[in-house]
Amino acid sequence: MLIVQKYGGSSLQDADRIRQIAARVLKTQRSGHEVVVVCSAMGDSSDELIDLAEEVSGNRPAREMDMLLTSGERVSNALMAMAVHDLGGSARSLSGAQAGIFTDAGHGAAGIVEVAPVRVREVLARGAVALVAGFQGLCRETGDITTLGRGGSDVTAVALAAALDADVCEIYTDVDGVFSADPRVVAGARLLKTVSSTDMLEMAATGAKVLMPRCVEYARRHGVEICVRSSFTDGPGTLVSRTPPPAGTGPRVTGVTHTGAMELVTVADPAAGPAAGTRFSVLLAEVSTLLAEARTPADMVQAVATPAGGEVAFTVPAADAPRTVGLLERHRDRLGHGPVRRLSGFGRVSVVGAGHPGAAGVAAALAGAGIGVRLTAATGLRVSALCAADRLHDAVRALHSACDLDTATEAVVHAGTGR
Amino acid sequence: MLIVQKYGGSSLQDADRIRQIAARVLKTQRSGHEVVVVCSAMGDSSDELIDLAEEVSGNRPAREMDMLLTSGERVSNALMAMAVHDLGGSARSLSGAQAGIFTDAGHGAAGIVEVAPVRVREVLARGAVALVAGFQGLCRETGDITTLGRGGSDVTAVALAAALDADVCEIYTDVDGVFSADPRVVAGARLLKTVSSTDMLEMAATGAKVLMPRCVEYARRHGVEICVRSSFTDGPGTLVSRTPPPAGTGPRVTGVTHTGAMELVTVADPAAGPAAGTRFSVLLAEVSTLLAEARTPADMVQAVATPAGGEVAFTVPAADAPRTVGLLERHRDRLGHGPVRRLSGFGRVSVVGAGHPGAAGVAAALAGAGIGVRLTAATGLRVSALCAADRLHDAVRALHSACDLDTATEAVVHAGTGR
């Protein structure tokens, strides 16, 4: 088999951990596989570089930030090569450019335009482990080093797995896999053995931190199977499968996710008079289009009837609220909307899976737990509800239980975070 | 003018220093010059990477060490670009490969085979400062990142100055320039306004730490004028001139250098019988050739008559002594020499300049100071003497004074070291 393994920063936080990972990599290779390893930067080293940059300058061009930050993955990658050699194995470290990761010129969050892993194949053909610096690529038009943005090392691993037609892409992290809810919130959260890529995409988009949506999307588009595993244990992890669940199992609920620090934004619709009922103007379509084109992370966009007439409402992470409201204000003349209001202090809970109980079912379950709901929104794949931030964890527990996801066994959680 | 400036690690040890250097760079540019800047890694960051590598692995392939260590210069370089932007200027950082520094595959101490600074010229043509990561290059045959070895950032600067036909190559360091002796040893050492490249080469080879011999040699071969200056002051520094001193000034002494921790190695010559006098066998030539071909830093190689017959004697830094003696032992069958002896505890003092007083003059001056001499050796450009290590500084002071180099003004010395 050809296996791509990606290790996050928490798996590489010091010399000891690097040596442990090197041993794991060699063990995989010695059981008869070809192994490509993608390394993130060590522990908090990227954050330290960002702090240093902020100390040096209030004006940090994205091109230079990319030159700066890509050094972190080169360090961990070279150290990993040395650790493998020390254990009697053979390995070669490659930068993103050397591994043939070619991107557009979008510094800070570049998109991959081509993967040409010629040198990776050469290293494998020699019987060595191919080590690739994650998170980075080269823009051939400008000749500049780029980074792939948050979760970029996962994208590197998936892109290499696709280009190499790997049998599996293993993403090693500090948790045992994908859980039916955040195990720090729900003691009875269950480790999922498999999850479909469509459900995984919804979970990643609504709060499951173990994988970034971009990575899941890339994997789905290129038919790559991802296995999320812990680098601290030998557990089987979670397989993010490209095949849908077997026929006959029926629609199920996969998990409950949550996101804190959400704001509710409302845009008054002057065209919807007091008697308008649900016959809203074109404002909903126009606002949706505007928000999507500006790539705001707006969610749950919908028209709501109010005593005064109507409004368009949506949620947005608190950090993105000022930018989003500014966008609407700038387009007020064209859209002709009324006042824009921001309401903070919310959290969003989501039930993911085609078998979800719908807005009414969620509202009922939360009401049963004494939790008020400010807004709901449902698609075929998930239903989300907006509640007070200080009741968010209660809401997660209530829905996890209501959807029969609780297991008797408590999940084992390890400390740390990965990139 | 086109000016290449190189800043060492001690000039870039923290955010404040980087901002100060950025201001200096911009000041140079704004007074009407095109500026190319070569940055070393920040402060001790390279040593920290080496420590980390040693912690991770007892088997550190040179290729991987190069991948590891080159990250340091990329960091300082990118930070410098940000600092320049913060001050309202424009700058672009380039890796060694991007700057067109092409080398052979000699990882750890690669030789430059071509400099093609196309992108450096592009950056300058836009009116921006071109920042180049020092110490590193690319081997085109293998596609691998290489390093240029100790003093490599100086070599980068000189190589770029040559390829760009720069008007001057300024090497910024933590001392005011090249002194007639180490100012920490000789209070009256004088700052040299100019020094010929031939004398500078001798000084660098015999203990002046401000420039590495390779760098001076590269500059001389390519007709580059180096100016050694302090990044802490606005002093004029020392110009290492490609032109010899003006006619009529006559031969002079330029400076007194010293190297501690030297060993004396003697190789008995069985072919030189008790009556051989100075008619030594071919051993001297054979030993010289062997030492040169193995690139040992052997110095003062000579045949010496002894009561027992004769021997070949030379000096070598203590750190290189075991390897050097091992080399001779391995070739004993072919060379047919007698016992090889190592004697430690010596220092070497050298007087550089065509007007040096010769072996007899040096021996007399040292005898006058009560310092015994174990070996002397002279060329047209310098004379060296081997004395007890604990008298080495006294020897430097005695010769500096005897050669009329003392000045009344004490030199100002700054702390720190540079790469």
Coordinates of N, CA, C and O in Angstrom, one line a residue, chain A residues 270-419:
Chain A
P270 N -37.9 46.8 4.4 CA -39.0 47.8 4.3 C -40.1 47.4 3.3 O -41.2 47.9 3.4
A271 N -39.7 46.5 2.3 CA -40.7 46.2 1.3 C -41.7 45.2 1.9 O -42.8 44.9 1.3
A272 N -41.4 44.6 3.1 CA -42.4 43.6 3.7 C -43.2 44.3 4.7 O -42.8 44.6 5.8
G273 N -44.4 44.7 4.3 CA -45.3 45.5 5.1 C -45.9 44.6 6.3 O -45.6 43.4 6.3
P274 N -46.6 45.2 7.2 CA -47.2 44.5 8.4 C -48.0 43.3 7.9 O -48.1 42.3 8.6
A275 N -48.6 43.4 6.7 CA -49.5 42.3 6.3 C -48.8 41.4 5.3 O -49.5 40.5 4.7
A276 N -47.5 41.5 5.2 CA -46.8 40.8 4.1 C -46.8 39.3 4.4 O -46.6 38.5 3.5
G277 N -46.9 38.9 5.7 CA -46.8 37.5 6.0 C -45.5 37.0 5.6 O -44.4 37.6 5.8
T278 N -45.5 35.9 4.9 CA -44.2 35.3 4.4 C -43.9 35.7 3.0 O -42.9 35.3 2.4
R279 N -44.7 36.6 2.4 CA -44.4 37.1 1.0 C -43.3 38.1 1.1 O -43.6 39.3 1.0
F280 N -42.1 37.7 1.2 CA -41.0 38.7 1.4 C -40.5 39.2 0.0 O -40.8 38.6 -1.0
S281 N -39.9 40.3 0.1 CA -39.4 40.9 -1.2 C -38.2 40.1 -1.7 O -37.8 39.1 -1.1
V282 N -37.5 40.6 -2.6 CA -36.3 40.0 -3.2 C -35.1 40.2 -2.2 O -34.0 39.7 -2.6
L283 N -35.3 40.8 -1.1 CA -34.1 41.1 -0.3 C -33.4 39.9 0.2 O -32.1 39.9 0.2
L284 N -34.1 38.8 0.5 CA -33.5 37.6 0.9 C -32.5 37.1 -0.1 O -31.3 36.8 0.2
A285 N -32.9 37.0 -1.3 CA -32.0 36.5 -2.4 C -30.8 37.5 -2.6 O -29.7 37.0 -2.7
E286 N -31.1 38.8 -2.5 CA -30.0 39.7 -2.7 C -29.0 39.7 -1.6 O -27.8 39.7 -1.8
V287 N -29.4 39.6 -0.3 CA -28.5 39.5 0.8 C -27.7 38.2 0.7 O -26.5 38.2 0.9
S288 N -28.4 37.1 0.4 CA -27.7 35.8 0.3 C -26.6 35.9 -0.7 O -25.4 35.4 -0.4
T289 N -26.9 36.4 -1.8 CA -25.9 36.5 -2.9 C -24.7 37.4 -2.5 O -23.5 37.0 -2.7
L290 N -25.0 38.5 -1.9 CA -24.0 39.5 -1.4 C -23.0 38.8 -0.4 O -21.8 38.8 -0.5
L291 N -23.6 38.1 0.5 CA -22.8 37.4 1.6 C -22.0 36.3 1.0 O -20.8 36.1 1.4
A292 N -22.5 35.6 0.1 CA -21.8 34.4 -0.5 C -20.6 35.0 -1.4 O -19.5 34.5 -1.3
E293 N -20.9 36.0 -2.2 CA -19.9 36.5 -3.1 C -18.7 37.1 -2.3 O -17.5 37.0 -2.7
A294 N -19.0 37.7 -1.1 CA -17.9 38.3 -0.3 C -17.3 37.2 0.6 O -16.5 37.5 1.5
R295 N -17.7 36.0 0.4 CA -17.2 34.8 1.2 C -17.3 35.0 2.7 O -16.4 34.7 3.5
T296 N -18.3 35.7 3.2 CA -18.5 35.8 4.6 C -19.0 34.4 5.1 O -19.7 33.7 4.3
P297 N -18.7 34.0 6.3 CA -19.1 32.7 6.8 C -20.5 32.8 7.4 O -20.8 32.3 8.4
A298 N -21.4 33.5 6.7 CA -22.8 33.6 7.1 C -23.5 32.3 7.0 O -23.3 31.5 6.1
D299 N -24.4 32.0 8.0 CA -25.1 30.7 8.0 C -26.5 31.0 8.5 O -26.9 32.0 9.0
M300 N -27.4 30.0 8.2 CA -28.8 30.1 8.6 C -29.5 31.3 8.1 O -30.4 31.8 8.7
V301 N -29.1 31.7 6.9 CA -29.7 32.9 6.2 C -31.2 32.6 5.9 O -31.5 31.6 5.3
Q302 N -32.1 33.4 6.4 CA -33.5 33.2 6.1 C -34.3 34.5 6.3 O -33.9 35.5 6.9
A303 N -35.5 34.5 5.8 CA -36.5 35.6 6.0 C -37.3 35.2 7.2 O -37.8 34.1 7.3
V304 N -37.6 36.2 8.0 CA -38.3 36.0 9.2 C -39.5 37.0 9.3 O -39.2 38.2 9.0
A305 N -40.7 36.6 9.5 CA -41.8 37.5 9.7 C -41.7 38.1 11.1 O -41.4 37.4 12.1
T306 N -41.9 39.4 11.2 CA -41.8 40.1 12.5 C -43.1 40.9 12.6 O -43.8 41.1 11.6
P307 N -43.5 41.3 13.9 CA -44.7 42.1 14.0 C -44.6 43.4 13.1 O -45.7 43.8 12.6
A308 N -43.4 43.9 12.9 CA -43.3 45.1 12.2 C -43.4 44.9 10.7 O -43.4 45.8 9.9
G309 N -43.3 43.6 10.2 CA -43.3 43.3 8.8 C -42.4 42.1 8.5 O -42.8 41.0 8.5
G310 N -41.1 42.4 8.3 CA -40.2 41.3 8.0 C -38.8 41.7 8.1 O -38.4 42.9 8.0
E311 N -37.9 40.7 8.1 CA -36.5 41.0 8.1 C -35.7 39.8 7.6 O -36.3 38.6 7.6
V312 N -34.5 40.0 7.1 CA -33.6 38.9 6.8 C -32.7 38.7 8.0 O -32.2 39.7 8.5
A313 N -32.6 37.4 8.4 CA -31.8 37.1 9.6 C -30.7 36.1 9.2 O -31.0 35.2 8.3
F314 N -29.6 36.2 9.8 CA -28.5 35.2 9.6 C -27.6 35.2 10.8 O -27.6 36.2 11.6
T315 N -26.7 34.2 10.9 CA -25.7 34.1 11.9 C -24.3 34.2 11.3 O -24.1 33.9 10.1
V316 N -23.4 34.7 12.1 CA -22.0 34.9 11.7 C -21.2 34.8 12.9 O -21.6 35.3 14.0
P317 N -20.0 34.2 12.8 CA -19.1 34.2 14.0 C -18.8 35.6 14.4 O -18.6 36.5 13.6
A318 N -18.7 35.9 15.7 CA -18.5 37.2 16.2 C -17.4 37.9 15.6 O -17.4 39.1 15.3
A319 N -16.3 37.2 15.3 CA -15.1 37.8 14.7 C -15.4 38.4 13.4 O -14.7 39.3 12.9
D320 N -16.3 37.8 12.7 CA -16.6 38.3 11.3 C -17.8 39.3 11.2 O -18.1 39.8 10.2
A321 N -18.4 39.5 12.4 CA -19.6 40.4 12.4 C -19.3 41.8 11.9 O -20.1 42.3 11.0
P322 N -18.3 42.5 12.4 CA -18.1 43.9 11.9 C -17.9 44.0 10.4 O -18.5 44.8 9.8
R323 N -17.1 43.1 9.8 CA -16.9 43.1 8.4 C -18.2 42.9 7.7 O -18.5 43.5 6.6
T324 N -19.0 41.9 8.2 CA -20.2 41.6 7.5 C -21.2 42.7 7.5 O -21.9 43.0 6.5
V325 N -21.3 43.3 8.7 CA -22.3 44.5 8.8 C -21.8 45.6 7.9 O -22.6 46.3 7.2
G326 N -20.5 45.9 7.9 CA -19.9 46.9 7.0 C -20.3 46.7 5.6 O -20.6 47.6 4.8
L327 N -20.2 45.4 5.2 CA -20.5 45.0 3.8 C -22.0 45.4 3.5 O -22.2 46.0 2.4
L328 N -22.9 45.1 4.4 CA -24.3 45.4 4.1 C -24.5 46.9 4.1 O -25.2 47.4 3.3
E329 N -23.8 47.6 5.0 CA -24.0 49.1 5.0 C -23.5 49.7 3.7 O -24.1 50.6 3.1
R330 N -22.4 49.2 3.2 CA -21.9 49.7 1.9 C -22.8 49.5 0.7 O -22.8 50.2 -0.2
H331 N -23.6 48.4 0.8 CA -24.5 48.1 -0.3 C -26.0 48.6 0.0 O -26.9 48.1 -0.7
R332 N -26.2 49.4 1.0 CA -27.5 49.8 1.4 C -28.3 50.5 0.2 O -29.4 50.2 -0.1
D333 N -27.5 51.4 -0.5 CA -28.2 52.1 -1.6 C -28.8 51.2 -2.6 O -29.9 51.4 -3.1
R334 N -28.0 50.2 -3.0 CA -28.4 49.3 -4.0 C -29.5 48.3 -3.5 O -30.5 48.1 -4.2
L335 N -29.3 47.8 -2.3 CA -30.3 46.8 -1.8 C -31.5 47.5 -1.2 O -32.6 46.8 -1.2
G336 N -31.4 48.7 -0.8 CA -32.6 49.4 -0.2 C -33.1 48.8 1.1 O -34.3 48.9 1.4
H337 N -32.2 48.2 1.9 CA -32.7 47.6 3.1 C -32.8 48.6 4.2 O -32.3 49.7 4.1
G338 N -33.5 48.2 5.3 CA -33.6 49.1 6.5 C -32.5 48.9 7.4 O -31.4 48.4 7.0
P339 N -32.6 49.2 8.7 CA -31.6 49.1 9.7 C -31.0 47.7 9.8 O -31.7 46.7 9.7
V340 N -29.7 47.6 10.0 CA -29.0 46.4 10.3 C -28.7 46.3 11.8 O -28.1 47.2 12.3
R341 N -29.1 45.2 12.4 CA -28.8 45.1 13.8 C -27.9 43.9 14.1 O -28.0 42.8 13.5
R342 N -27.0 44.0 15.1 CA -26.2 42.9 15.6 C -26.6 42.5 17.0 O -26.8 43.4 17.8
L343 N -26.8 41.2 17.2 CA -27.2 40.7 18.5 C -26.1 39.7 18.9 O -25.9 38.7 18.1
S344 N -25.5 39.9 20.0 CA -24.4 38.9 20.4 C -24.8 38.0 21.5 O -25.9 38.1 22.1
G345 N -23.9 37.1 21.8 CA -24.1 36.2 23.0 C -24.8 34.9 22.6 O -25.4 34.3 23.5
F346 N -24.6 34.5 21.4 CA -25.3 33.2 21.0 C -24.3 32.1 20.7 O -23.1 32.4 20.5
G347 N -24.8 30.9 20.7 CA -24.1 29.8 20.2 C -25.0 29.0 19.2 O -26.2 29.1 19.3
R348 N -24.3 28.2 18.4 CA -25.0 27.4 17.4 C -24.8 26.0 17.6 O -23.7 25.5 17.7
V349 N -25.9 25.2 17.7 CA -25.8 23.8 17.9 C -26.4 23.1 16.6 O -27.4 23.6 16.1
S350 N -25.7 22.1 16.1 CA -26.2 21.5 14.9 C -26.3 20.0 15.0 O -25.4 19.3 15.7
V351 N -27.3 19.4 14.5 CA -27.4 17.9 14.4 C -27.2 17.5 12.9 O -27.9 18.0 12.0
V352 N -26.1 16.7 12.7 CA -25.7 16.4 11.3 C -26.1 15.0 11.0 O -25.9 14.0 11.8
G353 N -26.6 14.8 9.8 CA -27.0 13.4 9.3 C -28.4 13.5 8.7 O -29.2 14.2 9.2
A354 N -28.6 12.7 7.6 CA -29.8 12.8 6.9 C -31.0 12.4 7.8 O -32.2 12.8 7.5
G355 N -30.8 11.7 8.9 CA -31.9 11.3 9.8 C -32.2 12.3 10.9 O -32.8 12.0 11.9
H356 N -31.7 13.6 10.7 CA -31.9 14.5 11.8 C -33.4 14.8 12.0 O -34.2 14.7 11.1
P357 N -33.7 15.3 13.2 CA -35.1 15.4 13.6 C -35.8 16.7 13.1 O -37.0 16.9 13.5
G358 N -35.1 17.5 12.3 CA -35.8 18.7 11.8 C -35.9 19.8 12.8 O -35.6 19.6 14.0
A359 N -36.2 21.0 12.3 CA -36.3 22.2 13.2 C -37.3 21.9 14.4 O -37.0 22.3 15.5
A360 N -38.4 21.3 14.1 CA -39.4 21.2 15.1 C -38.9 20.2 16.2 O -39.0 20.4 17.4
G361 N -38.2 19.1 15.7 CA -37.7 18.1 16.7 C -36.6 18.7 17.6 O -36.6 18.5 18.8
V362 N -35.7 19.5 17.0 CA -34.7 20.1 17.7 C -35.3 21.1 18.7 O -34.9 21.1 19.9
A363 N -36.2 21.9 18.3 CA -36.8 22.9 19.1 C -37.5 22.2 20.3 O -37.4 22.7 21.5
A364 N -38.1 21.1 20.0 CA -38.8 20.4 21.1 C -37.9 19.8 22.1 O -38.1 20.0 23.3
A365 N -36.8 19.2 21.6 CA -35.8 18.7 22.5 C -35.2 19.7 23.4 O -34.9 19.5 24.6
L366 N -34.9 20.9 22.8 CA -34.2 21.9 23.6 C -35.2 22.5 24.6 O -34.9 22.8 25.7
A367 N -36.5 22.7 24.1 CA -37.5 23.2 25.0 C -37.6 22.3 26.3 O -37.7 22.7 27.4
G368 N -37.5 21.0 26.0 CA -37.6 20.0 27.1 C -36.5 20.1 28.1 O -36.6 19.8 29.3
A369 N -35.4 20.7 27.6 CA -34.2 20.9 28.5 C -34.2 22.3 29.1 O -33.3 22.8 29.7
G370 N -35.3 23.0 28.8 CA -35.4 24.4 29.3 C -34.5 25.4 28.6 O -34.1 26.4 29.1
I371 N -34.2 25.1 27.3 CA -33.3 26.0 26.5 C -34.1 26.7 25.4 O -34.7 26.0 24.6
G372 N -34.1 28.0 25.4 CA -34.8 28.8 24.4 C -34.1 28.8 23.1 O -32.8 28.7 23.1
V373 N -34.8 28.8 22.0 CA -34.2 28.8 20.7 C -34.5 30.2 20.0 O -35.7 30.6 20.0
R374 N -33.5 30.8 19.4 CA -33.8 32.1 18.8 C -34.0 32.0 17.3 O -34.7 32.8 16.7
L375 N -33.4 30.9 16.7 CA -33.5 30.8 15.2 C -33.2 29.3 14.9 O -32.4 28.7 15.6
T376 N -33.9 28.7 13.9 CA -33.5 27.4 13.5 C -33.3 27.4 12.0 O -33.9 28.3 11.3
A377 N -32.6 26.5 11.4 CA -32.5 26.4 10.0 C -32.1 24.9 9.7 O -31.4 24.3 10.4
A378 N -32.7 24.4 8.6 CA -32.5 23.0 8.3 C -32.2 22.8 6.8 O -32.7 23.5 6.0
T379 N -31.3 21.9 6.5 CA -31.1 21.4 5.2 C -31.3 19.9 5.2 O -31.6 19.3 6.3
G380 N -31.2 19.2 4.1 CA -31.3 17.7 4.2 C -30.3 17.0 5.0 O -30.5 15.9 5.5
L381 N -29.1 17.7 5.2 CA -28.0 17.1 5.9 C -27.9 17.5 7.3 O -27.2 16.8 8.1
R382 N -28.5 18.6 7.7 CA -28.3 19.0 9.1 C -29.4 20.0 9.5 O -30.0 20.7 8.6
V383 N -29.6 20.1 10.8 CA -30.5 21.2 11.4 C -29.7 21.9 12.4 O -28.9 21.3 13.2
S384 N -29.8 23.2 12.4 CA -29.0 24.0 13.4 C -30.0 24.9 14.2 O -31.1 25.3 13.7
A385 N -29.6 25.2 15.4 CA -30.4 26.1 16.3 C -29.5 27.0 16.9 O -28.4 26.7 17.3
L386 N -30.0 28.3 17.1 CA -29.2 29.3 17.8 C -29.8 29.5 19.2 O -31.0 29.7 19.3
C387 N -29.0 29.4 20.2 CA -29.4 29.5 21.6 C -28.5 30.4 22.3 O -27.4 30.8 21.8
A388 N -28.8 30.7 23.5 CA -27.9 31.6 24.3 C -26.5 30.8 24.5 O -26.5 29.6 24.7
A389 N -25.5 31.6 24.4 CA -24.1 31.0 24.5 C -23.9 30.2 25.8 O -23.3 29.2 25.8
D390 N -24.5 30.8 26.9 CA -24.2 30.1 28.2 C -25.0 28.8 28.3 O -24.9 28.1 29.3
R391 N -25.9 28.5 27.4 CA -26.6 27.2 27.5 C -26.2 26.3 26.3 O -26.8 25.2 26.1
L392 N -25.2 26.7 25.6 CA -24.8 25.9 24.4 C -24.4 24.5 24.7 O -24.8 23.5 24.1
H393 N -23.5 24.3 25.8 CA -23.1 22.9 26.1 C -24.3 22.1 26.6 O -24.4 20.9 26.2
D394 N -25.2 22.7 27.3 CA -26.4 22.0 27.7 C -27.2 21.5 26.5 O -27.7 20.4 26.4
A395 N -27.2 22.4 25.5 CA -28.0 22.1 24.3 C -27.3 20.9 23.5 O -28.0 20.0 23.0
V396 N -26.0 20.9 23.5 CA -25.3 19.8 22.8 C -25.6 18.5 23.5 O -26.0 17.5 22.9
R397 N -25.6 18.5 24.9 CA -25.8 17.3 25.6 C -27.3 16.8 25.4 O -27.5 15.7 25.2
A398 N -28.2 17.8 25.4 CA -29.6 17.5 25.3 C -29.9 16.8 23.9 O -30.6 15.8 23.8
L399 N -29.3 17.4 22.9 CA -29.6 16.8 21.5 C -28.8 15.5 21.3 O -29.3 14.6 20.6
H400 N -27.6 15.4 21.8 CA -26.9 14.1 21.7 C -27.7 13.0 22.4 O -27.8 11.9 21.8
S401 N -28.2 13.3 23.5 CA -29.1 12.3 24.2 C -30.4 12.1 23.4 O -30.8 10.9 23.2
A402 N -31.0 13.1 23.0 CA -32.3 13.0 22.3 C -32.2 12.2 21.0 O -33.1 11.5 20.6
C403 N -31.0 12.2 20.4 CA -30.8 11.5 19.1 C -30.2 10.1 19.4 O -29.7 9.5 18.4
D404 N -30.2 9.7 20.6 CA -29.8 8.3 21.0 C -28.3 8.1 20.6 O -27.9 7.0 20.2
L405 N -27.5 9.1 20.8 CA -26.0 8.9 20.4 C -25.2 8.6 21.6 O -24.1 8.1 21.4
D406 N -25.7 8.8 22.8 CA -24.9 8.5 24.0 C -24.4 7.1 24.1 O -25.1 6.2 23.8
T407 N -23.2 7.0 24.5 CA -22.6 5.6 24.8 C -22.3 5.6 26.3 O -22.1 6.6 26.9
A408 N -22.2 4.4 26.8 CA -21.9 4.3 28.3 C -20.5 4.6 28.6 O -20.1 5.0 29.6
T409 N -19.6 4.3 27.6 CA -18.2 4.4 27.8 C -17.8 5.9 27.6 O -18.1 6.5 26.6
E410 N -17.0 6.4 28.5 CA -16.5 7.8 28.3 C -15.4 7.8 27.4 O -14.5 6.9 27.4
A411 N -15.3 8.8 26.5 CA -14.3 9.0 25.6 C -13.0 9.4 26.2 O -13.0 10.1 27.3
V412 N -11.9 9.0 25.7 CA -10.6 9.4 26.2 C -10.1 10.6 25.4 O -10.1 10.5 24.2
V413 N -9.8 11.7 26.1 CA -9.4 12.9 25.4 C -8.0 13.2 25.8 O -7.6 13.2 26.9
H414 N -7.2 13.6 24.8 CA -5.8 14.0 25.0 C -5.7 15.5 24.9 O -6.5 16.1 24.1
A415 N -4.8 16.1 25.6 CA -4.6 17.5 25.6 C -3.9 18.0 24.3 O -3.3 17.2 23.6
G416 N -4.1 19.3 24.0 CA -3.3 19.9 22.9 C -4.2 20.2 21.7 O -5.3 19.8 21.6
T417 N -3.6 20.9 20.8 CA -4.3 21.3 19.6 C -3.4 21.1 18.4 O -2.2 21.1 18.6
G418 N -3.9 20.8 17.2 CA -3.0 20.6 16.1 C -3.3 21.6 15.0 O -4.3 22.3 15.0
R419 N -2.4 21.8 14.1 CA -2.7 22.6 12.9 C -2.8 21.6 11.7 O -1.8 20.9 11.4

